[in-house]
Amino acid sequence: MAKKAITDTFALSNSVKIPQLGFGVYKSPTNVCVQSCLTALNSGYRHIDTAQFYGNEAEVGQAVKQSGLPRKDVFLTTKILTAAGSVDASYQQCVESVRKLDPRDDGYVDLFLIHSSTVGGEKRKEMWQALERLYEEGKAKSIGVSNFGIGHIEELKPFAKVWPPHVNQIELHPWSQQKEIVAYCERHGIAVEAYCPLVRNRKADDETLVGIARKHDVTPSQVLIRYCLQQKWVPLPKSDNPERIKANADVFGFELDGDDMRALNGLDQGPAGAIVMAVDNS
């Protein structure tokens, strides 16, 4: 396997380059989010994942500005939570998110997602058409979905100008591998992002995981992030602890071998292994 690095990117289906390791800010309080993002950027992360639901888009934008890094060097993702009642209203809601993250006149986000599939077909359509407008105008460089199953993605096809979505962000870790939707995304050139890659620390004492961590002299969290990278997913580990933020970026000095990957793959519990949600593929 070619040696991986924190600078690794790969091309989405529209040729936009996405850094393979991202930094999540789910429930990162506004009073610590700026500092957490600055710690992440100083540790080498170049990809931050936020959402309207998280309530910290402005803080992420502030951190990017304070970092002194060129805007083009940081990949920013956000998500629309709910449809606003019309394509225009949903579009305006998204424009407000872009403004918070990149307040320049020509501000943009690198990736805008629909946060959830559980809102009904009409609302999914409205939000997708709002994202398509953002994409056409360059306010979003790529667009995608989160928590979408096969049926939800197929449902977009009859009316979508942009199909397939560039990304599907779903819960992924050894206990919830969601093989059916992952295989579908791979077949259709949809990049797969992994949220909850650390299982919110609930599996830190798992015997198999701890054994692999000891073997490589790394933490269980580092094993889980490395696992995602070797699966060709885009993991989005989240922490507000500065030492853990740094450690979660330090996953490029070791490699999981075939035995490790087989052991981790053997932990899959199907839908029961999800701690947030497994997608509905009907």
Short mmCIF file of C-alpha atoms in Angstrom, two decimals:
data_model
loop_
_atom_site.label_atom_id
_atom_site.label_comp_id
_atom_site.label_asym_id
_atom_site.label_seq_id
_atom_site.Cartn_x
_atom_site.Cartn_y
_atom_site.Cartn_z
CA MET A 1 0.00 0.00 0.00
CA ALA A 2 1.28 3.48 -0.88
CA LYS A 3 2.20 5.46 2.22
CA LYS A 4 -0.61 7.76 3.33
CA ALA A 5 -0.22 11.33 4.59
CA ILE A 6 -2.48 13.93 6.17
CA THR A 7 -2.16 15.93 2.95
CA ASP A 8 -3.80 13.11 0.92
CA THR A 9 -6.78 14.11 -1.19
CA PHE A 10 -8.84 12.35 -3.80
CA ALA A 11 -10.99 13.67 -6.59
CA LEU A 12 -14.77 13.68 -6.36
CA SER A 13 -16.71 12.79 -9.52
CA ASN A 14 -16.66 16.49 -10.54
CA SER A 15 -12.84 16.64 -10.07
CA VAL A 16 -13.02 18.71 -6.83
CA LYS A 17 -10.28 17.45 -4.51
CA ILE A 18 -11.36 16.46 -0.98
CA PRO A 19 -8.85 15.86 1.85
CA GLN A 20 -9.27 12.28 3.03
CA LEU A 21 -9.10 13.14 6.75
CA GLY A 22 -11.69 15.59 8.05
CA PHE A 23 -12.38 17.24 11.42
CA GLY A 24 -15.91 17.12 12.79
CA VAL A 25 -17.44 19.79 15.04
CA TYR A 26 -20.73 18.12 16.04
CA LYS A 27 -21.96 19.73 19.29
CA SER A 28 -18.71 21.68 19.63
CA PRO A 29 -19.85 24.61 21.84
CA THR A 30 -19.46 28.04 20.29
CA ASN A 31 -17.09 29.15 23.06
CA VAL A 32 -14.57 26.37 22.28
CA CYS A 33 -15.24 25.65 18.59
CA VAL A 34 -12.90 28.35 17.25
CA GLN A 35 -9.99 27.09 19.34
CA SER A 36 -10.71 23.44 18.49
CA CYS A 37 -10.68 24.27 14.77
CA LEU A 38 -7.45 26.26 15.14
CA THR A 39 -5.87 23.30 16.97
CA ALA A 40 -7.02 21.01 14.14
CA LEU A 41 -5.68 23.32 11.43
CA ASN A 42 -2.37 23.65 13.31
CA SER A 43 -2.22 19.85 13.52
CA GLY A 44 -2.48 19.52 9.75
CA TYR A 45 -6.19 18.97 9.13
CA ARG A 46 -7.42 20.83 6.02
CA HIS A 47 -11.05 19.70 6.06
CA ILE A 48 -13.71 20.80 8.57
CA ASP A 49 -17.25 19.40 8.65
CA THR A 50 -20.03 21.47 10.23
CA ALA A 51 -23.81 21.82 9.76
CA GLN A 52 -26.67 24.23 10.34
CA PHE A 53 -27.81 21.87 13.12
CA TYR A 54 -24.48 22.22 14.96
CA GLY A 55 -24.95 25.97 15.44
CA ASN A 56 -21.25 26.74 14.94
CA GLU A 57 -20.83 27.61 11.25
CA ALA A 58 -19.76 31.19 12.06
CA GLU A 59 -17.15 29.92 14.53
CA VAL A 60 -15.68 27.57 11.92
CA GLY A 61 -15.49 30.48 9.48
CA GLN A 62 -13.83 32.62 12.13
CA ALA A 63 -11.22 29.93 12.81
CA VAL A 64 -10.32 29.64 9.12
CA LYS A 65 -9.87 33.41 8.96
CA GLN A 66 -7.79 33.51 12.16
CA SER A 67 -5.60 30.63 10.98
CA GLY A 68 -4.10 32.78 8.23
CA LEU A 69 -4.39 29.86 5.80
CA PRO A 70 -5.55 30.73 2.29
CA ARG A 71 -9.27 29.95 1.95
CA LYS A 72 -8.54 27.63 -0.99
CA ASP A 73 -6.40 25.44 1.29
CA VAL A 74 -9.23 24.54 3.70
CA PHE A 75 -12.10 22.31 2.60
CA LEU A 76 -15.34 23.37 4.33
CA THR A 77 -18.50 21.26 4.48
CA THR A 78 -21.90 22.18 5.88
CA LYS A 79 -25.40 20.71 5.71
CA ILE A 80 -28.96 21.98 5.30
CA LEU A 81 -31.13 20.63 8.11
CA THR A 82 -34.69 21.31 6.99
CA ALA A 83 -36.56 22.49 3.91
CA ALA A 84 -37.83 26.06 4.28
CA GLY A 85 -41.04 25.68 2.25
CA SER A 86 -39.81 26.52 -1.26
CA VAL A 87 -36.66 26.08 -3.32
CA ASP A 88 -35.99 29.84 -3.05
CA ALA A 89 -36.41 29.86 0.75
CA SER A 90 -34.20 26.79 1.19
CA TYR A 91 -31.63 28.33 -1.15
CA GLN A 92 -31.59 31.53 0.98
CA GLN A 93 -31.11 29.43 4.09
CA CYS A 94 -28.06 27.85 2.44
CA VAL A 95 -26.69 31.23 1.30
CA GLU A 96 -26.80 32.32 4.95
CA SER A 97 -24.65 29.30 5.88
CA VAL A 98 -22.14 30.18 3.15
CA ARG A 99 -22.01 33.75 4.51
CA LYS A 100 -21.22 32.50 8.01
CA LEU A 101 -18.45 30.22 6.80
CA ASP A 102 -16.92 32.51 4.17
CA PRO A 103 -18.22 36.09 4.44
CA ARG A 104 -16.28 37.38 1.40
CA ASP A 105 -18.28 38.67 -1.58
CA ASP A 106 -17.30 35.59 -3.56
CA GLY A 107 -17.51 33.26 -0.54
CA TYR A 108 -18.25 29.57 -1.02
CA VAL A 109 -18.30 26.21 0.71
CA ASP A 110 -16.51 23.23 -0.77
CA LEU A 111 -19.32 20.77 -0.04
CA PHE A 112 -22.98 21.30 0.88
CA LEU A 113 -25.02 18.27 1.98
CA ILE A 114 -28.65 17.46 2.77
CA HIS A 115 -28.31 16.47 6.43
CA SER A 116 -30.98 13.79 6.68
CA SER A 117 -33.21 11.57 4.57
CA THR A 118 -36.02 11.39 7.14
CA VAL A 119 -37.97 14.47 5.98
CA GLY A 120 -40.06 13.04 3.11
CA GLY A 121 -39.65 13.04 -0.67
CA GLU A 122 -41.00 16.53 -1.42
CA LYS A 123 -38.66 18.16 1.09
CA ARG A 124 -35.70 16.13 -0.15
CA LYS A 125 -36.48 17.37 -3.67
CA GLU A 126 -36.77 20.99 -2.53
CA MET A 127 -33.45 20.89 -0.69
CA TRP A 128 -31.65 19.14 -3.57
CA GLN A 129 -32.87 21.76 -6.04
CA ALA A 130 -31.69 24.51 -3.67
CA LEU A 131 -28.25 22.86 -3.52
CA GLU A 132 -28.16 22.55 -7.31
CA ARG A 133 -28.71 26.31 -7.56
CA LEU A 134 -25.85 26.95 -5.11
CA TYR A 135 -23.67 24.63 -7.18
CA GLU A 136 -24.56 26.36 -10.47
CA GLU A 137 -23.65 29.72 -8.94
CA GLY A 138 -20.34 28.49 -7.48
CA LYS A 139 -21.44 29.06 -3.88
CA ALA A 140 -20.97 25.32 -3.33
CA LYS A 141 -18.14 23.60 -5.20
CA SER A 142 -19.78 20.19 -4.72
CA ILE A 143 -23.07 18.90 -3.33
CA GLY A 144 -24.19 15.70 -1.71
CA VAL A 145 -26.30 13.94 0.87
CA SER A 146 -26.03 12.44 4.34
CA ASN A 147 -27.84 9.44 5.80
CA PHE A 148 -29.28 8.59 2.36
CA GLY A 149 -30.03 5.01 1.42
CA ILE A 150 -30.15 3.61 -2.10
CA GLY A 151 -33.81 4.49 -2.63
CA HIS A 152 -33.29 8.10 -1.53
CA ILE A 153 -30.45 8.58 -4.02
CA GLU A 154 -32.33 6.87 -6.84
CA GLU A 155 -35.36 9.07 -6.10
CA LEU A 156 -33.35 12.19 -7.05
CA LYS A 157 -32.54 10.88 -10.53
CA PRO A 158 -35.75 11.84 -12.46
CA PHE A 159 -35.50 15.56 -11.64
CA ALA A 160 -31.86 16.16 -10.69
CA LYS A 161 -29.54 18.23 -12.86
CA VAL A 162 -26.64 16.95 -10.76
CA TRP A 163 -26.73 13.16 -10.29
CA PRO A 164 -25.35 11.16 -8.68
CA PRO A 165 -24.55 13.27 -5.60
CA HIS A 166 -20.84 13.86 -5.17
CA VAL A 167 -20.81 12.55 -1.57
CA ASN A 168 -22.87 10.47 0.86
CA GLN A 169 -21.95 10.95 4.53
CA ILE A 170 -23.09 8.05 6.73
CA GLU A 171 -22.25 6.44 10.06
CA LEU A 172 -19.32 4.07 9.50
CA HIS A 173 -17.02 2.11 11.81
CA PRO A 174 -16.23 -1.60 12.27
CA TRP A 175 -19.54 -2.27 14.09
CA SER A 176 -21.64 -0.52 11.41
CA GLN A 177 -20.07 -1.07 7.98
CA GLN A 178 -23.27 -0.49 5.92
CA LYS A 179 -21.92 -2.64 3.10
CA GLU A 180 -24.92 -2.35 0.77
CA ILE A 181 -24.96 1.45 0.55
CA VAL A 182 -21.14 1.64 0.50
CA ALA A 183 -21.02 -0.77 -2.48
CA TYR A 184 -23.75 1.23 -4.24
CA CYS A 185 -21.83 4.48 -3.72
CA GLU A 186 -18.61 2.91 -5.01
CA ARG A 187 -20.42 1.66 -8.14
CA HIS A 188 -21.79 5.14 -8.85
CA GLY A 189 -18.64 7.15 -8.05
CA ILE A 190 -20.13 8.69 -4.89
CA ALA A 191 -17.47 9.44 -2.26
CA VAL A 192 -18.27 7.94 1.14
CA GLU A 193 -17.68 9.97 4.29
CA ALA A 194 -17.68 8.33 7.73
CA TYR A 195 -19.25 10.14 10.65
CA CYS A 196 -18.94 8.70 14.17
CA PRO A 197 -15.75 6.86 13.14
CA LEU A 198 -14.76 6.72 16.84
CA VAL A 199 -18.17 5.34 17.89
CA ARG A 200 -18.25 8.21 20.43
CA ASN A 201 -15.67 6.27 22.44
CA ARG A 202 -18.21 3.55 23.32
CA LYS A 203 -16.00 0.75 21.98
CA ALA A 204 -12.67 1.93 23.39
CA ASP A 205 -12.46 -1.20 25.58
CA ASP A 206 -13.37 -3.68 22.84
CA GLU A 207 -10.94 -6.59 23.11
CA THR A 208 -10.22 -6.86 19.37
CA LEU A 209 -9.70 -3.11 19.01
CA VAL A 210 -7.49 -2.84 22.09
CA GLY A 211 -5.37 -5.78 20.91
CA ILE A 212 -4.72 -4.15 17.52
CA ALA A 213 -3.94 -0.81 19.20
CA ARG A 214 -1.38 -2.50 21.49
CA LYS A 215 0.19 -4.32 18.55
CA HIS A 216 0.91 -0.99 16.81
CA ASP A 217 1.52 1.03 20.01
CA VAL A 218 -1.27 3.47 19.16
CA THR A 219 -4.65 4.39 20.69
CA PRO A 220 -7.94 2.64 19.84
CA SER A 221 -9.11 5.91 18.25
CA GLN A 222 -6.06 5.99 15.99
CA VAL A 223 -6.82 2.42 14.86
CA LEU A 224 -10.43 3.37 14.03
CA ILE A 225 -9.39 6.40 11.98
CA ARG A 226 -6.72 4.41 10.16
CA TYR A 227 -9.30 1.68 9.46
CA CYS A 228 -11.56 4.22 7.71
CA LEU A 229 -8.67 5.61 5.66
CA GLN A 230 -7.70 2.13 4.49
CA GLN A 231 -11.33 1.44 3.56
CA LYS A 232 -11.08 4.54 1.30
CA TRP A 233 -13.68 6.39 3.36
CA VAL A 234 -13.34 10.00 4.55
CA PRO A 235 -13.39 9.83 8.39
CA LEU A 236 -14.58 12.86 10.35
CA PRO A 237 -13.31 12.38 13.93
CA LYS A 238 -14.62 14.93 16.42
CA SER A 239 -13.02 16.18 19.64
CA ASP A 240 -12.66 19.39 21.63
CA ASN A 241 -9.69 18.00 23.58
CA PRO A 242 -6.49 19.52 22.10
CA GLU A 243 -4.35 16.43 22.76
CA ARG A 244 -6.93 14.11 21.20
CA ILE A 245 -7.34 16.40 18.19
CA LYS A 246 -3.58 16.13 17.59
CA ALA A 247 -3.47 12.38 18.24
CA ASN A 248 -6.37 11.75 15.84
CA ALA A 249 -4.32 13.39 13.08
CA ASP A 250 -1.28 11.27 13.90
CA VAL A 251 -2.39 8.15 12.02
CA PHE A 252 0.17 8.05 9.23
CA GLY A 253 3.09 6.37 10.99
CA PHE A 254 1.56 2.88 11.00
CA GLU A 255 -0.47 0.64 8.72
CA LEU A 256 -3.09 -1.97 9.55
CA ASP A 257 -2.16 -5.30 7.98
CA GLY A 258 -4.48 -7.86 6.42
CA ASP A 259 -5.03 -9.66 9.75
CA ASP A 260 -5.97 -6.37 11.45
CA MET A 261 -8.42 -5.41 8.71
CA ARG A 262 -10.01 -8.89 8.73
CA ALA A 263 -10.42 -8.76 12.52
CA LEU A 264 -12.02 -5.30 12.38
CA ASN A 265 -14.24 -6.29 9.45
CA GLY A 266 -15.39 -9.25 11.56
CA LEU A 267 -16.93 -6.91 14.16
CA ASP A 268 -19.80 -5.79 11.91
CA GLN A 269 -23.20 -5.98 13.62
CA GLY A 270 -25.28 -4.73 10.69
CA PRO A 271 -27.95 -2.08 11.49
CA ALA A 272 -27.80 -3.00 15.20
CA GLY A 273 -24.22 -1.72 15.33
CA ALA A 274 -25.18 1.87 14.50
CA ILE A 275 -25.27 4.33 17.39
CA VAL A 276 -26.96 7.13 15.38
CA MET A 277 -28.57 5.51 12.37
CA ALA A 278 -28.12 2.94 9.63
CA VAL A 279 -29.55 4.10 6.31
CA ASP A 280 -32.79 2.70 4.89
CA ASN A 281 -31.95 1.09 1.54
CA SER A 282 -35.55 0.33 0.50
#
